[in-house]
């Protein structure tokens, strides 16, 4: 995972984004996981982006913000009705079981 903590690589990626992003266009990118939002803030990623690129903080990872009762309900439906239940895999996916009939 060290390649994701390389400051020079991050600066190079930011420079490539700045080169490609035109000032006349507005770019809005949404991260939807709280962990992503935290990392963007903690490491100053948004400060590396050009003014035309704006990060929008989404509603939160469905796994993190979903009440556990809804997860239990989905598991029950999958077991009782032969439904294939799939979830997104995120660092917080420990709350999101993968069920196969």
mmCIF file of C-alpha atoms in Angstrom:
data_model
loop_
_atom_site.group_PDB
_atom_site.id
_atom_site.type_symbol
_atom_site.label_atom_id
_atom_site.label_comp_id
_atom_site.label_asym_id
_atom_site.label_seq_id
_atom_site.Cartn_x
_atom_site.Cartn_y
_atom_site.Cartn_z
ATOM 1 C CA UNK A 1 0.000 0.000 0.000
ATOM 2 C CA UNK A 2 2.998 2.318 0.081
ATOM 3 C CA UNK A 3 2.359 3.414 -3.508
ATOM 4 C CA UNK A 4 -0.783 5.165 -2.254
ATOM 5 C CA UNK A 5 1.217 7.232 0.230
ATOM 6 C CA UNK A 6 3.741 8.596 -2.240
ATOM 7 C CA UNK A 7 3.642 12.404 -2.098
ATOM 8 C CA UNK A 8 5.485 12.848 -5.387
ATOM 9 C CA UNK A 9 3.094 10.501 -7.151
ATOM 10 C CA UNK A 10 0.126 12.428 -5.703
ATOM 11 C CA UNK A 11 1.586 15.721 -6.943
ATOM 12 C CA UNK A 12 2.143 14.195 -10.379
ATOM 13 C CA UNK A 13 -1.448 12.967 -10.553
ATOM 14 C CA UNK A 14 -2.701 16.396 -9.429
ATOM 15 C CA UNK A 15 -0.581 18.057 -12.124
ATOM 16 C CA UNK A 16 -2.044 15.719 -14.755
ATOM 17 C CA UNK A 17 -5.568 16.552 -13.588
ATOM 18 C CA UNK A 18 -4.771 20.278 -13.684
ATOM 19 C CA UNK A 19 -3.413 19.927 -17.216
ATOM 20 C CA UNK A 20 -6.538 18.109 -18.442
ATOM 21 C CA UNK A 21 -9.186 20.115 -16.565
ATOM 22 C CA UNK A 22 -10.094 23.253 -18.468
ATOM 23 C CA UNK A 23 -10.876 26.367 -16.483
ATOM 24 C CA UNK A 24 -13.971 27.004 -18.612
ATOM 25 C CA UNK A 25 -15.539 23.707 -17.547
ATOM 26 C CA UNK A 26 -16.694 22.811 -14.097
ATOM 27 C CA UNK A 27 -15.995 19.331 -12.807
ATOM 28 C CA UNK A 28 -17.821 17.929 -9.828
ATOM 29 C CA UNK A 29 -16.759 14.624 -8.363
ATOM 30 C CA UNK A 30 -18.679 12.973 -5.562
ATOM 31 C CA UNK A 31 -17.134 10.672 -3.058
ATOM 32 C CA UNK A 32 -19.782 8.829 -1.151
ATOM 33 C CA UNK A 33 -17.858 7.033 1.560
ATOM 34 C CA UNK A 34 -17.047 8.815 4.793
ATOM 35 C CA UNK A 35 -13.609 7.192 4.735
ATOM 36 C CA UNK A 36 -12.940 8.802 1.358
ATOM 37 C CA UNK A 37 -14.130 12.183 2.617
ATOM 38 C CA UNK A 38 -11.888 11.858 5.665
ATOM 39 C CA UNK A 39 -8.838 10.935 3.553
ATOM 40 C CA UNK A 40 -9.445 13.805 1.117
ATOM 41 C CA UNK A 41 -9.578 16.222 4.020
ATOM 42 C CA UNK A 42 -6.788 14.717 6.089
ATOM 43 C CA UNK A 43 -4.274 14.638 3.254
ATOM 44 C CA UNK A 44 -5.296 17.919 1.608
ATOM 45 C CA UNK A 45 -6.243 16.315 -1.691
ATOM 46 C CA UNK A 46 -8.826 18.972 -2.541
ATOM 47 C CA UNK A 47 -6.129 21.639 -2.150
ATOM 48 C CA UNK A 48 -4.103 19.944 -4.890
ATOM 49 C CA UNK A 49 -6.943 20.124 -7.405
ATOM 50 C CA UNK A 50 -7.493 23.063 -9.756
ATOM 51 C CA UNK A 51 -10.328 25.485 -9.004
ATOM 52 C CA UNK A 52 -12.442 23.972 -11.788
ATOM 53 C CA UNK A 53 -12.516 20.600 -9.964
ATOM 54 C CA UNK A 54 -14.806 20.504 -6.963
ATOM 55 C CA UNK A 55 -15.282 17.579 -4.613
ATOM 56 C CA UNK A 56 -18.824 17.031 -3.372
ATOM 57 C CA UNK A 57 -19.307 15.076 -0.189
ATOM 58 C CA UNK A 58 -21.989 12.480 -0.737
ATOM 59 C CA UNK A 59 -24.527 10.977 1.606
ATOM 60 C CA UNK A 60 -22.153 8.431 3.094
ATOM 61 C CA UNK A 61 -21.387 4.852 2.299
ATOM 62 C CA UNK A 62 -24.612 2.874 2.124
ATOM 63 C CA UNK A 63 -23.022 0.278 4.357
ATOM 64 C CA UNK A 64 -22.068 2.820 7.020
ATOM 65 C CA UNK A 65 -25.255 4.850 7.041
ATOM 66 C CA UNK A 66 -27.713 1.996 6.654
ATOM 67 C CA UNK A 67 -29.380 0.971 9.920
ATOM 68 C CA UNK A 68 -28.364 -2.563 10.888
ATOM 69 C CA UNK A 69 -32.045 -3.565 10.871
ATOM 70 C CA UNK A 70 -32.155 -2.955 7.122
ATOM 71 C CA UNK A 71 -29.123 -5.184 6.664
ATOM 72 C CA UNK A 72 -30.862 -7.888 8.710
ATOM 73 C CA UNK A 73 -33.976 -7.454 6.560
ATOM 74 C CA UNK A 74 -31.947 -7.874 3.357
ATOM 75 C CA UNK A 75 -30.365 -11.056 4.714
ATOM 76 C CA UNK A 76 -33.782 -12.413 5.668
ATOM 77 C CA UNK A 77 -35.186 -11.660 2.199
ATOM 78 C CA UNK A 78 -32.204 -13.332 0.542
ATOM 79 C CA UNK A 79 -32.575 -16.468 2.617
ATOM 80 C CA UNK A 80 -36.351 -16.755 2.365
ATOM 81 C CA UNK A 81 -36.841 -15.881 -1.278
ATOM 82 C CA UNK A 82 -33.646 -17.081 -2.950
ATOM 83 C CA UNK A 83 -32.589 -13.525 -3.755
ATOM 84 C CA UNK A 84 -28.962 -12.898 -4.656
ATOM 85 C CA UNK A 85 -27.805 -10.056 -2.425
ATOM 86 C CA UNK A 86 -24.692 -8.149 -3.345
ATOM 87 C CA UNK A 87 -23.133 -5.166 -1.659
ATOM 88 C CA UNK A 88 -20.325 -2.828 -2.493
ATOM 89 C CA UNK A 89 -17.036 -3.745 -0.925
ATOM 90 C CA UNK A 90 -15.481 -0.915 1.022
ATOM 91 C CA UNK A 91 -13.075 -0.743 3.948
ATOM 92 C CA UNK A 92 -16.144 -0.696 6.157
ATOM 93 C CA UNK A 93 -17.652 -3.751 4.479
ATOM 94 C CA UNK A 94 -17.295 -5.769 7.660
ATOM 95 C CA UNK A 95 -20.927 -4.765 8.319
ATOM 96 C CA UNK A 96 -22.025 -5.920 4.885
ATOM 97 C CA UNK A 97 -22.207 -9.686 4.604
ATOM 98 C CA UNK A 98 -22.176 -11.289 1.200
ATOM 99 C CA UNK A 99 -24.969 -13.821 0.907
ATOM 100 C CA UNK A 100 -25.339 -16.482 -1.690
ATOM 101 C CA UNK A 101 -28.430 -18.674 -1.834
#
